[in-house]
Amino acid sequence: MAIKSFHPPQRVLMGPGPSDVSPRVLEALSRPTIGHLDPVFITMMDEMKTLLKFAFQTENELTMPVSAPGSAGMETCFVNLVEPGDKVIVCQNGVFGGRMKENVERCGGIAVMVQDEWGRAIDPQKLEDALKANPDARIVAFVHAETSTGAQSDAKALVEIAHKYDCLTIVDAITSLGGTPLNVDQWNIDAVYSGTQKCLSCTPGLSPVSFNPRAQEKIRNRKTKVQSWFMDLNLVMGYWGGATKRAYHHTAPINALYGLHEALVILQEEGLQNAWARHHKNHLALRAGLEAMGLNFMVPEAECLPQLNAIIVPDGVDEAAVRSLLLSEHKLEIGAGLGAMAGKVWRIGLMGHSSSPSNVRLCLNALDDVLVRLKAPIRHGVGVEAANRLLAS
Ligand SMILES: *Cc1c(COP(=O)(O)O)cnc(C)c1O
């Protein structure tokens, strides 16, 4: 039997990413493919840089999307900035900090881990202590928005401490970009990477990155070649660079870039501050609804990421059965716990296009229905009303 075309079902994506992609982005993806050196395409690339600089709040010339998912943006930062023998302090408070360690070691660097409790922000004092104990450290790396737990760290404070000890900073802003305040220049972040499928509500597979002049200088003065040919920024810049003639490096994912361009235009139309405020308001409404039902958040409110809500699974409830019923009966996807949090929490994303009052209500109604059906100990029929009180204000 011949295999037929693939038609995915319609879902509501409220997990840790991907989030729902705007119909405008889906339409942009289907526009005609043109050559990656076509002058019209080059103009689009220049606009893309301008839009990314706006989203990151930076004037960094070296700002562009890496042609691969967020993990490749992460790797781009590490392979370019870490040389063999470099000591890197990695603050870890969840799954993604562990991946940073892997990256450092694969670049021949020495990772010094500073551990924090999962579900809490990174403690700036612990970073300062580690820097005092390791005066030869060259780089500090941390995750701004830990998607595995829903905790947000004070990036500005951490970068300030790192600079006091003359270290460069690498910041994972995959889940924060577009969803919660991120000011790359104001906070003096040296290297930052993000993803497209979280709060930008674009399809997965691209990773915006940005490097300030200090980071660029470190890359230019490397004693060794960057181990990865594909991610060597000295070469990539030949294609994405501003003034010089564009040279072929790799074939850009042309249509995917149309999608990101559109997603960034949408963000620009809404305004960054408005997008951050929308994420925060919908988070508060979801929180009010869930707490009225008797469910608890893992992260204290002051450290909570508005776009990723980790909810403690009540005792005796089969967490996988809940997710499975939400998907089959309500077409709603939420996330499971990751790493040490597996089986202990659900992760409800309110990212980008998915962060809306109607999705807050839909999620509360669906959870109420499924949890009552599974005889979980919750208060029935009170979630949406509690959320509505916040949404009306
Ligand atoms: C999603 C995510 C990643 C990985 O991004 P991919 O696009 O899946 O490679 C890395 N770090 C954080 C904090 C994330 O949320």
mmCIF file of C-alpha atoms and ligand atoms in Angstrom:
data_model
loop_
_atom_site.group_PDB
_atom_site.id
_atom_site.type_symbol
_atom_site.label_atom_id
_atom_site.label_comp_id
_atom_site.label_asym_id
_atom_site.label_seq_id
_atom_site.Cartn_x
_atom_site.Cartn_y
_atom_site.Cartn_z
ATOM 1 C CA MET A 1 0.000 0.000 0.000
ATOM 2 C CA ALA A 2 1.316 3.401 -0.949
ATOM 3 C CA ILE A 3 2.015 5.701 1.959
ATOM 4 C CA LYS A 4 -0.156 8.806 1.754
ATOM 5 C CA SER A 5 0.633 12.437 2.649
ATOM 6 C CA PHE A 6 1.012 13.136 6.343
ATOM 7 C CA HIS A 7 -1.693 15.270 7.957
ATOM 8 C CA PRO A 8 -1.050 15.978 11.641
ATOM 9 C CA PRO A 9 -4.032 16.488 13.961
ATOM 10 C CA GLN A 10 -4.838 19.907 15.378
ATOM 11 C CA ARG A 11 -3.567 20.256 18.954
ATOM 12 C CA VAL A 12 -3.225 22.984 21.542
ATOM 13 C CA LEU A 13 0.432 23.023 22.581
ATOM 14 C CA MET A 14 0.884 23.973 26.225
ATOM 15 C CA GLY A 15 4.019 22.057 27.042
ATOM 16 C CA PRO A 16 7.668 23.157 27.356
ATOM 17 C CA GLY A 17 7.863 23.833 23.594
ATOM 18 C CA PRO A 18 7.077 23.704 20.785
ATOM 19 C CA SER A 19 4.272 26.196 21.363
ATOM 20 C CA ASP A 20 1.387 26.839 18.981
ATOM 21 C CA VAL A 21 2.646 28.376 15.763
ATOM 22 C CA SER A 22 0.746 31.419 14.564
ATOM 23 C CA PRO A 23 -1.198 30.891 11.298
ATOM 24 C CA ARG A 24 0.703 33.890 9.925
ATOM 25 C CA VAL A 25 3.989 32.038 10.472
ATOM 26 C CA LEU A 26 2.622 28.852 8.877
ATOM 27 C CA GLU A 27 1.530 30.872 5.859
ATOM 28 C CA ALA A 28 4.954 32.541 5.601
ATOM 29 C CA LEU A 29 6.620 29.100 5.546
ATOM 30 C CA SER A 30 4.691 28.149 2.412
ATOM 31 C CA ARG A 31 5.857 31.121 0.324
ATOM 32 C CA PRO A 32 7.998 30.406 -2.777
ATOM 33 C CA THR A 33 11.529 29.192 -2.134
ATOM 34 C CA ILE A 34 14.176 31.449 -3.684
ATOM 35 C CA GLY A 35 17.965 31.171 -3.806
ATOM 36 C CA HIS A 36 19.891 31.792 -0.607
ATOM 37 C CA LEU A 37 22.129 34.299 -2.408
ATOM 38 C CA ASP A 38 19.235 36.014 -4.231
ATOM 39 C CA PRO A 39 19.459 39.780 -3.563
ATOM 40 C CA VAL A 40 15.850 39.759 -2.334
ATOM 41 C CA PHE A 41 16.714 37.040 0.166
ATOM 42 C CA ILE A 42 19.769 38.986 1.344
ATOM 43 C CA THR A 43 17.510 41.965 2.049
ATOM 44 C CA MET A 44 15.287 39.668 4.126
ATOM 45 C CA MET A 45 18.388 38.495 6.048
ATOM 46 C CA ASP A 46 19.318 42.082 6.871
ATOM 47 C CA GLU A 47 15.802 42.697 8.176
ATOM 48 C CA MET A 48 16.039 39.497 10.191
ATOM 49 C CA LYS A 49 19.179 40.786 11.907
ATOM 50 C CA THR A 50 17.454 44.056 12.745
ATOM 51 C CA LEU A 51 14.452 42.172 14.153
ATOM 52 C CA LEU A 52 16.638 39.843 16.226
ATOM 53 C CA LYS A 53 18.617 42.782 17.610
ATOM 54 C CA PHE A 54 15.298 44.279 18.694
ATOM 55 C CA ALA A 55 14.129 41.010 20.297
ATOM 56 C CA PHE A 56 17.420 40.609 22.201
ATOM 57 C CA GLN A 57 17.602 44.371 22.949
ATOM 58 C CA THR A 58 21.120 44.593 21.596
ATOM 59 C CA GLU A 59 23.244 46.528 19.137
ATOM 60 C CA ASN A 60 25.574 43.523 18.633
ATOM 61 C CA GLU A 61 26.485 43.224 14.959
ATOM 62 C CA LEU A 62 27.112 39.503 15.426
ATOM 63 C CA THR A 63 23.430 38.598 15.848
ATOM 64 C CA MET A 64 21.838 35.936 13.645
ATOM 65 C CA PRO A 65 19.941 32.657 13.666
ATOM 66 C CA VAL A 66 22.027 29.455 13.640
ATOM 67 C CA SER A 67 20.560 27.012 11.089
ATOM 68 C CA ALA A 68 19.671 24.315 13.634
ATOM 69 C CA PRO A 69 17.703 23.965 16.899
ATOM 70 C CA GLY A 70 18.440 25.628 20.237
ATOM 71 C CA SER A 71 20.955 22.969 21.204
ATOM 72 C CA ALA A 72 23.070 24.042 18.220
ATOM 73 C CA GLY A 73 22.955 27.651 19.399
ATOM 74 C CA MET A 74 24.199 26.397 22.748
ATOM 75 C CA GLU A 75 26.986 24.506 21.055
ATOM 76 C CA THR A 76 27.867 27.509 18.856
ATOM 77 C CA CYS A 77 28.520 29.577 21.982
ATOM 78 C CA PHE A 78 30.645 26.934 23.671
ATOM 79 C CA VAL A 79 32.751 25.772 20.706
ATOM 80 C CA ASN A 80 33.630 29.347 19.781
ATOM 81 C CA LEU A 81 34.344 30.692 23.261
ATOM 82 C CA VAL A 82 35.851 27.724 25.125
ATOM 83 C CA GLU A 83 39.402 26.722 24.267
ATOM 84 C CA PRO A 84 41.125 23.579 25.542
ATOM 85 C CA GLY A 85 42.177 24.128 29.153
ATOM 86 C CA ASP A 86 39.737 27.015 29.792
ATOM 87 C CA LYS A 87 38.030 26.839 33.158
ATOM 88 C CA VAL A 88 34.283 27.487 32.939
ATOM 89 C CA ILE A 89 31.968 27.969 35.908
ATOM 90 C CA VAL A 90 28.557 26.438 35.171
ATOM 91 C CA CYS A 91 25.646 27.265 37.468
ATOM 92 C CA GLN A 92 23.178 24.396 37.413
ATOM 93 C CA ASN A 93 19.607 24.414 38.735
ATOM 94 C CA GLY A 94 17.996 21.998 36.278
ATOM 95 C CA VAL A 95 18.482 19.778 33.238
ATOM 96 C CA PHE A 96 19.898 22.342 30.834
ATOM 97 C CA GLY A 97 22.798 23.387 33.064
ATOM 98 C CA GLY A 98 23.938 19.764 32.818
ATOM 99 C CA ARG A 99 24.119 20.068 29.063
ATOM 100 C CA MET A 100 26.384 23.086 29.439
ATOM 101 C CA LYS A 101 28.821 20.915 31.390
ATOM 102 C CA GLU A 102 28.802 18.370 28.550
ATOM 103 C CA ASN A 103 29.572 21.151 26.086
ATOM 104 C CA VAL A 104 32.465 22.555 28.133
ATOM 105 C CA GLU A 105 34.084 19.157 28.504
ATOM 106 C CA ARG A 106 33.701 18.265 24.829
ATOM 107 C CA CYS A 107 35.541 21.518 23.987
ATOM 108 C CA GLY A 108 38.424 20.409 26.206
ATOM 109 C CA GLY A 109 37.488 22.890 28.930
ATOM 110 C CA ILE A 110 37.272 22.293 32.661
ATOM 111 C CA ALA A 111 33.761 22.674 34.067
ATOM 112 C CA VAL A 112 33.384 23.815 37.671
ATOM 113 C CA MET A 113 29.799 23.077 38.681
ATOM 114 C CA VAL A 114 27.900 25.327 41.070
ATOM 115 C CA GLN A 115 24.792 23.398 42.097
ATOM 116 C CA ASP A 116 21.498 24.930 43.164
ATOM 117 C CA GLU A 117 18.252 23.335 44.177
ATOM 118 C CA TRP A 118 16.042 22.326 41.215
ATOM 119 C CA GLY A 119 12.997 24.577 41.165
ATOM 120 C CA ARG A 120 14.804 27.599 42.591
ATOM 121 C CA ALA A 121 16.702 30.493 41.005
ATOM 122 C CA ILE A 122 20.512 30.392 40.919
ATOM 123 C CA ASP A 123 22.010 31.841 44.109
ATOM 124 C CA PRO A 124 24.364 34.748 43.131
ATOM 125 C CA GLN A 125 26.346 34.300 46.356
ATOM 126 C CA LYS A 126 27.275 30.734 45.379
ATOM 127 C CA LEU A 127 28.579 32.010 42.043
ATOM 128 C CA GLU A 128 30.649 34.665 43.785
ATOM 129 C CA ASP A 129 32.117 32.061 46.174
ATOM 130 C CA ALA A 130 33.024 29.814 43.225
ATOM 131 C CA LEU A 131 34.733 32.706 41.417
ATOM 132 C CA LYS A 132 36.758 33.542 44.526
ATOM 133 C CA ALA A 133 37.809 29.903 44.805
ATOM 134 C CA ASN A 134 38.675 29.701 41.087
ATOM 135 C CA PRO A 135 40.520 32.905 40.145
ATOM 136 C CA ASP A 136 41.681 31.264 36.896
ATOM 137 C CA ALA A 137 38.086 30.820 35.600
ATOM 138 C CA ARG A 138 37.562 32.423 32.170
ATOM 139 C CA ILE A 139 33.827 32.002 31.528
ATOM 140 C CA VAL A 140 30.581 31.816 33.522
ATOM 141 C CA ALA A 141 27.616 29.982 31.969
ATOM 142 C CA PHE A 142 24.049 29.692 33.209
ATOM 143 C CA VAL A 143 20.442 29.214 32.103
ATOM 144 C CA HIS A 144 18.267 32.321 32.447
ATOM 145 C CA ALA A 145 14.950 30.449 32.220
ATOM 146 C CA GLU A 146 15.198 26.789 33.287
ATOM 147 C CA THR A 147 12.488 25.093 31.264
ATOM 148 C CA SER A 148 12.918 21.833 33.179
ATOM 149 C CA THR A 149 11.684 23.444 36.421
ATOM 150 C CA GLY A 150 10.117 26.809 35.545
ATOM 151 C CA ALA A 151 12.617 28.824 37.602
ATOM 152 C CA GLN A 152 13.930 32.195 36.446
ATOM 153 C CA SER A 153 17.319 33.472 37.568
ATOM 154 C CA ASP A 154 18.543 37.047 37.934
ATOM 155 C CA ALA A 155 20.688 37.213 34.798
ATOM 156 C CA LYS A 156 21.694 40.831 35.363
ATOM 157 C CA ALA A 157 23.101 40.118 38.838
ATOM 158 C CA LEU A 158 24.915 36.958 37.721
ATOM 159 C CA VAL A 159 26.559 38.702 34.759
ATOM 160 C CA GLU A 160 27.648 41.577 36.988
ATOM 161 C CA ILE A 161 29.388 39.178 39.385
ATOM 162 C CA ALA A 162 31.057 37.291 36.528
ATOM 163 C CA HIS A 163 32.468 40.541 35.117
ATOM 164 C CA LYS A 164 33.814 41.559 38.516
ATOM 165 C CA TYR A 165 36.079 38.508 38.213
ATOM 166 C CA ASP A 166 36.899 39.231 34.566
ATOM 167 C CA CYS A 167 34.907 36.326 33.124
ATOM 168 C CA LEU A 168 32.894 36.252 29.914
ATOM 169 C CA THR A 169 29.280 35.099 30.195
ATOM 170 C CA ILE A 170 27.277 32.590 28.167
ATOM 171 C CA VAL A 171 23.535 32.791 28.817
ATOM 172 C CA ASP A 172 20.855 30.299 27.747
ATOM 173 C CA ALA A 173 17.812 32.431 26.889
ATOM 174 C CA ILE A 174 15.972 29.784 24.892
ATOM 175 C CA THR A 175 12.758 30.040 26.868
ATOM 176 C CA SER A 176 13.083 33.656 28.007
ATOM 177 C CA LEU A 177 13.338 35.432 24.627
ATOM 178 C CA GLY A 178 9.998 37.114 23.907
ATOM 179 C CA GLY A 179 8.352 35.855 27.098
ATOM 180 C CA THR A 180 10.066 37.567 29.999
ATOM 181 C CA PRO A 181 12.395 40.589 30.282
ATOM 182 C CA LEU A 182 15.755 39.974 28.598
ATOM 183 C CA ASN A 183 18.010 42.995 27.997
ATOM 184 C CA VAL A 184 21.223 41.736 26.456
ATOM 185 C CA ASP A 185 23.051 45.083 26.216
ATOM 186 C CA GLN A 186 21.752 46.632 29.424
ATOM 187 C CA TRP A 187 22.771 43.507 31.337
ATOM 188 C CA ASN A 188 26.125 43.249 29.479
ATOM 189 C CA ILE A 189 25.620 39.626 28.438
ATOM 190 C CA ASP A 190 28.587 38.555 26.278
ATOM 191 C CA ALA A 191 27.094 35.572 24.434
ATOM 192 C CA VAL A 192 23.456 34.499 24.351
ATOM 193 C CA TYR A 193 21.490 31.839 22.508
ATOM 194 C CA SER A 194 17.799 31.176 22.092
ATOM 195 C CA GLY A 195 15.280 29.050 20.218
ATOM 196 C CA THR A 196 12.351 29.701 17.927
ATOM 197 C CA GLN A 197 9.771 27.225 19.241
ATOM 198 C CA LYS A 198 9.230 28.638 22.721
ATOM 199 C CA CYS A 199 8.032 32.234 23.184
ATOM 200 C CA LEU A 200 8.624 33.251 19.561
ATOM 201 C CA SER A 201 5.999 30.683 18.522
ATOM 202 C CA CYS A 202 7.827 29.752 15.365
ATOM 203 C CA THR A 203 8.573 26.245 14.137
ATOM 204 C CA PRO A 204 11.545 24.508 15.842
ATOM 205 C CA GLY A 205 14.888 24.279 14.086
ATOM 206 C CA LEU A 206 16.538 27.696 14.319
ATOM 207 C CA SER A 207 18.579 29.248 17.105
ATOM 208 C CA PRO A 208 19.048 33.018 17.367
ATOM 209 C CA VAL A 209 22.440 33.917 18.882
ATOM 210 C CA SER A 210 24.206 37.163 19.697
ATOM 211 C CA PHE A 211 27.821 37.968 20.641
ATOM 212 C CA ASN A 212 29.103 41.289 21.955
ATOM 213 C CA PRO A 213 32.466 42.829 20.906
ATOM 214 C CA ARG A 214 34.238 41.322 23.961
ATOM 215 C CA ALA A 215 33.126 37.822 23.005
ATOM 216 C CA GLN A 216 34.099 38.453 19.384
ATOM 217 C CA GLU A 217 37.551 39.526 20.485
ATOM 218 C CA LYS A 218 38.008 36.290 22.415
ATOM 219 C CA ILE A 219 36.985 34.338 19.291
ATOM 220 C CA ARG A 220 39.375 36.313 17.064
ATOM 221 C CA ASN A 221 42.276 35.753 19.465
ATOM 222 C CA ARG A 222 41.851 31.997 19.824
ATOM 223 C CA LYS A 223 45.067 29.993 19.861
ATOM 224 C CA THR A 224 43.343 26.964 18.348
ATOM 225 C CA LYS A 225 40.882 26.548 15.491
ATOM 226 C CA VAL A 226 37.214 26.142 16.446
ATOM 227 C CA GLN A 227 36.728 22.364 16.508
ATOM 228 C CA SER A 228 33.431 22.533 14.590
ATOM 229 C CA TRP A 229 33.648 23.629 10.977
ATOM 230 C CA PHE A 230 29.899 24.242 10.701
ATOM 231 C CA MET A 231 29.666 26.405 13.826
ATOM 232 C CA ASP A 232 32.928 28.338 13.436
ATOM 233 C CA LEU A 233 31.642 31.913 13.597
ATOM 234 C CA ASN A 234 34.631 33.225 11.669
ATOM 235 C CA LEU A 235 33.292 31.286 8.669
ATOM 236 C CA VAL A 236 29.548 31.740 9.286
ATOM 237 C CA MET A 237 30.047 35.498 9.358
ATOM 238 C CA GLY A 238 31.185 35.322 5.730
ATOM 239 C CA TYR A 239 27.547 34.557 4.924
ATOM 240 C CA TRP A 240 25.657 36.488 7.616
ATOM 241 C CA GLY A 241 28.152 39.388 7.900
ATOM 242 C CA GLY A 242 26.997 42.903 7.084
ATOM 243 C CA ALA A 243 29.154 44.900 4.714
ATOM 244 C CA THR A 244 31.206 42.254 2.900
ATOM 245 C CA LYS A 245 29.961 40.279 -0.064
ATOM 246 C CA ARG A 246 28.007 37.181 1.009
ATOM 247 C CA ALA A 247 29.881 33.958 0.418
ATOM 248 C CA TYR A 248 28.391 30.480 0.344
ATOM 249 C CA HIS A 249 28.827 28.713 3.671
ATOM 250 C CA HIS A 250 25.842 26.370 3.844
ATOM 251 C CA THR A 251 22.426 26.522 2.199
ATOM 252 C CA ALA A 252 20.271 28.556 4.562
ATOM 253 C CA PRO A 253 16.953 26.973 5.611
ATOM 254 C CA ILE A 254 15.194 29.497 3.415
ATOM 255 C CA ASN A 255 11.525 28.878 4.188
ATOM 256 C CA ALA A 256 12.217 28.362 7.888
ATOM 257 C CA LEU A 257 13.785 31.828 7.885
ATOM 258 C CA TYR A 258 10.623 33.294 6.300
ATOM 259 C CA GLY A 259 8.786 31.825 9.285
ATOM 260 C CA LEU A 260 11.136 33.358 11.841
ATOM 261 C CA HIS A 261 10.997 36.712 10.043
ATOM 262 C CA GLU A 262 7.189 36.678 10.340
ATOM 263 C CA ALA A 263 7.298 35.590 14.006
ATOM 264 C CA LEU A 264 9.597 38.527 14.774
ATOM 265 C CA VAL A 265 7.400 40.953 12.831
ATOM 266 C CA ILE A 266 4.489 39.783 15.018
ATOM 267 C CA LEU A 267 6.581 40.390 18.140
ATOM 268 C CA GLN A 268 7.506 43.864 16.896
ATOM 269 C CA GLU A 269 3.841 44.672 16.217
ATOM 270 C CA GLU A 270 2.843 43.626 19.713
ATOM 271 C CA GLY A 271 5.835 45.309 21.373
ATOM 272 C CA LEU A 272 8.275 43.559 23.676
ATOM 273 C CA GLN A 273 6.917 45.093 26.883
ATOM 274 C CA ASN A 274 3.381 44.117 25.907
ATOM 275 C CA ALA A 275 4.459 40.550 25.150
ATOM 276 C CA TRP A 276 6.189 40.281 28.541
ATOM 277 C CA ALA A 277 3.111 41.718 30.296
ATOM 278 C CA ARG A 278 0.785 39.316 28.469
ATOM 279 C CA HIS A 279 2.871 36.299 29.528
ATOM 280 C CA HIS A 280 2.872 37.518 33.123
ATOM 281 C CA LYS A 281 -0.865 38.165 33.285
ATOM 282 C CA ASN A 282 -1.818 34.797 31.805
ATOM 283 C CA HIS A 283 0.563 33.080 34.216
ATOM 284 C CA LEU A 284 -1.085 34.793 37.199
ATOM 285 C CA ALA A 285 -4.518 33.755 35.931
ATOM 286 C CA LEU A 286 -3.433 30.141 35.464
ATOM 287 C CA ARG A 287 -1.857 30.166 38.905
ATOM 288 C CA ALA A 288 -5.026 31.529 40.529
ATOM 289 C CA GLY A 289 -7.121 28.873 38.800
ATOM 290 C CA LEU A 290 -4.872 25.964 39.677
ATOM 291 C CA GLU A 291 -4.433 27.068 43.285
ATOM 292 C CA ALA A 292 -8.219 27.463 43.652
ATOM 293 C CA MET A 293 -8.479 23.827 42.530
ATOM 294 C CA GLY A 294 -6.013 22.878 45.268
ATOM 295 C CA LEU A 295 -2.962 22.296 43.057
ATOM 296 C CA ASN A 296 0.457 23.653 43.999
ATOM 297 C CA PHE A 297 3.319 25.211 42.067
ATOM 298 C CA MET A 298 6.844 23.905 42.531
ATOM 299 C CA VAL A 299 8.607 27.287 42.184
ATOM 300 C CA PRO A 300 8.020 30.218 44.599
ATOM 301 C CA GLU A 301 6.170 33.015 42.804
ATOM 302 C CA ALA A 302 9.085 35.479 42.964
ATOM 303 C CA GLU A 303 11.305 33.042 41.014
ATOM 304 C CA CYS A 304 8.595 31.659 38.725
ATOM 305 C CA LEU A 305 8.816 31.811 34.948
ATOM 306 C CA PRO A 306 5.505 33.084 33.593
ATOM 307 C CA GLN A 307 5.815 30.972 30.451
ATOM 308 C CA LEU A 308 6.537 27.636 32.157
ATOM 309 C CA ASN A 309 4.476 26.493 35.107
ATOM 310 C CA ALA A 310 5.638 23.393 36.998
ATOM 311 C CA ILE A 311 2.730 21.938 38.975
ATOM 312 C CA ILE A 312 3.198 19.313 41.669
ATOM 313 C CA VAL A 313 1.361 16.067 40.865
ATOM 314 C CA PRO A 314 -0.971 15.320 43.821
ATOM 315 C CA ASP A 315 -0.287 12.091 45.747
ATOM 316 C CA GLY A 316 -1.913 9.025 44.252
ATOM 317 C CA VAL A 317 -2.552 10.605 40.835
ATOM 318 C CA ASP A 318 -1.167 8.843 37.757
ATOM 319 C CA GLU A 319 0.511 11.796 36.048
ATOM 320 C CA ALA A 320 0.961 10.042 32.691
ATOM 321 C CA ALA A 321 -2.722 9.055 32.585
ATOM 322 C CA VAL A 322 -3.675 12.700 33.064
ATOM 323 C CA ARG A 323 -1.522 13.830 30.157
ATOM 324 C CA SER A 324 -2.772 11.033 27.989
ATOM 325 C CA LEU A 325 -6.445 11.919 28.648
ATOM 326 C CA LEU A 326 -5.769 15.614 28.082
ATOM 327 C CA LEU A 327 -4.349 14.750 24.666
ATOM 328 C CA SER A 328 -6.989 12.239 23.591
ATOM 329 C CA GLU A 329 -10.072 13.962 25.017
ATOM 330 C CA HIS A 330 -9.128 17.631 24.890
ATOM 331 C CA LYS A 331 -6.464 17.736 22.127
ATOM 332 C CA LEU A 332 -4.282 19.483 24.720
ATOM 333 C CA GLU A 333 -0.590 18.769 25.190
ATOM 334 C CA ILE A 334 1.139 19.590 28.469
ATOM 335 C CA GLY A 335 4.641 18.486 29.470
ATOM 336 C CA ALA A 336 5.908 15.802 31.827
ATOM 337 C CA GLY A 337 8.665 16.340 34.381
ATOM 338 C CA LEU A 338 12.213 16.143 33.009
ATOM 339 C CA GLY A 339 15.275 14.577 34.631
ATOM 340 C CA ALA A 340 15.010 14.570 38.435
ATOM 341 C CA MET A 341 11.464 15.989 38.126
ATOM 342 C CA ALA A 342 10.125 13.053 36.072
ATOM 343 C CA GLY A 343 6.856 11.783 37.558
ATOM 344 C CA LYS A 344 6.741 14.611 40.110
ATOM 345 C CA VAL A 345 5.445 17.562 38.117
ATOM 346 C CA TRP A 346 3.482 18.582 35.062
ATOM 347 C CA ARG A 347 4.892 21.419 33.015
ATOM 348 C CA ILE A 348 2.293 23.762 31.584
ATOM 349 C CA GLY A 349 3.650 26.172 29.015
ATOM 350 C CA LEU A 350 2.087 29.540 28.278
ATOM 351 C CA MET A 351 4.512 30.477 25.536
ATOM 352 C CA GLY A 352 4.128 32.935 22.702
ATOM 353 C CA HIS A 353 0.973 32.379 20.680
ATOM 354 C CA SER A 354 -0.118 29.757 23.257
ATOM 355 C CA SER A 355 -0.171 32.357 26.038
ATOM 356 C CA SER A 356 -3.781 33.562 25.824
ATOM 357 C CA PRO A 357 -6.764 33.905 28.183
ATOM 358 C CA SER A 358 -8.699 31.341 26.142
ATOM 359 C CA ASN A 359 -5.894 28.792 26.557
ATOM 360 C CA VAL A 360 -5.764 29.461 30.308
ATOM 361 C CA ARG A 361 -9.499 28.672 30.526
ATOM 362 C CA LEU A 362 -9.233 25.699 28.183
ATOM 363 C CA CYS A 363 -6.419 24.196 30.248
ATOM 364 C CA LEU A 364 -8.207 24.735 33.574
ATOM 365 C CA ASN A 365 -11.439 23.205 32.246
ATOM 366 C CA ALA A 366 -9.648 20.242 30.718
ATOM 367 C CA LEU A 367 -7.596 19.563 33.855
ATOM 368 C CA ASP A 368 -10.712 19.844 36.013
ATOM 369 C CA ASP A 369 -12.516 17.329 33.808
ATOM 370 C CA VAL A 370 -9.671 14.817 33.699
ATOM 371 C CA LEU A 371 -8.715 15.075 37.376
ATOM 372 C CA VAL A 372 -12.328 14.650 38.519
ATOM 373 C CA ARG A 373 -12.648 11.640 36.255
ATOM 374 C CA LEU A 374 -9.533 10.115 37.817
ATOM 375 C CA LYS A 375 -10.955 10.884 41.286
ATOM 376 C CA ALA A 376 -8.091 13.181 42.198
ATOM 377 C CA PRO A 377 -8.573 15.225 45.383
ATOM 378 C CA ILE A 378 -9.293 18.637 43.806
ATOM 379 C CA ARG A 379 -12.002 21.279 44.207
ATOM 380 C CA HIS A 380 -14.248 20.889 41.176
ATOM 381 C CA GLY A 381 -15.559 23.724 39.027
ATOM 382 C CA VAL A 382 -13.717 26.650 40.622
ATOM 383 C CA GLY A 383 -10.592 27.112 38.457
ATOM 384 C CA VAL A 384 -11.935 29.177 35.582
ATOM 385 C CA GLU A 385 -13.823 31.547 37.846
ATOM 386 C CA ALA A 386 -10.673 32.259 39.857
ATOM 387 C CA ALA A 387 -8.699 32.830 36.655
ATOM 388 C CA ASN A 388 -11.394 35.100 35.227
ATOM 389 C CA ARG A 389 -11.136 37.433 38.189
ATOM 390 C CA LEU A 390 -7.485 38.078 37.255
ATOM 391 C CA LEU A 391 -8.069 38.195 33.542
ATOM 392 C CA ALA A 392 -10.775 40.851 33.995
ATOM 393 C CA SER A 393 -8.467 43.168 35.964
HETATM 394 C C1 LIG B 1 14.261 23.869 24.743
HETATM 395 C C2 LIG B 1 15.506 24.245 25.446
HETATM 396 C C3 LIG B 1 16.775 23.889 24.954
HETATM 397 C C4 LIG B 1 16.974 23.038 23.734
HETATM 398 O O1 LIG B 1 16.463 23.587 22.571
HETATM 399 P P1 LIG B 1 16.237 22.627 21.300
HETATM 400 O O2 LIG B 1 15.633 23.535 20.277
HETATM 401 O O3 LIG B 1 15.322 21.540 21.752
HETATM 402 O O4 LIG B 1 17.541 22.090 20.881
HETATM 403 C C5 LIG B 1 17.884 24.330 25.664
HETATM 404 N N1 LIG B 1 17.777 25.073 26.785
HETATM 405 C C6 LIG B 1 16.575 25.424 27.287
HETATM 406 C C7 LIG B 1 16.505 26.236 28.545
HETATM 407 C C8 LIG B 1 15.412 25.016 26.642
HETATM 408 O O5 LIG B 1 14.217 25.345 27.147
#
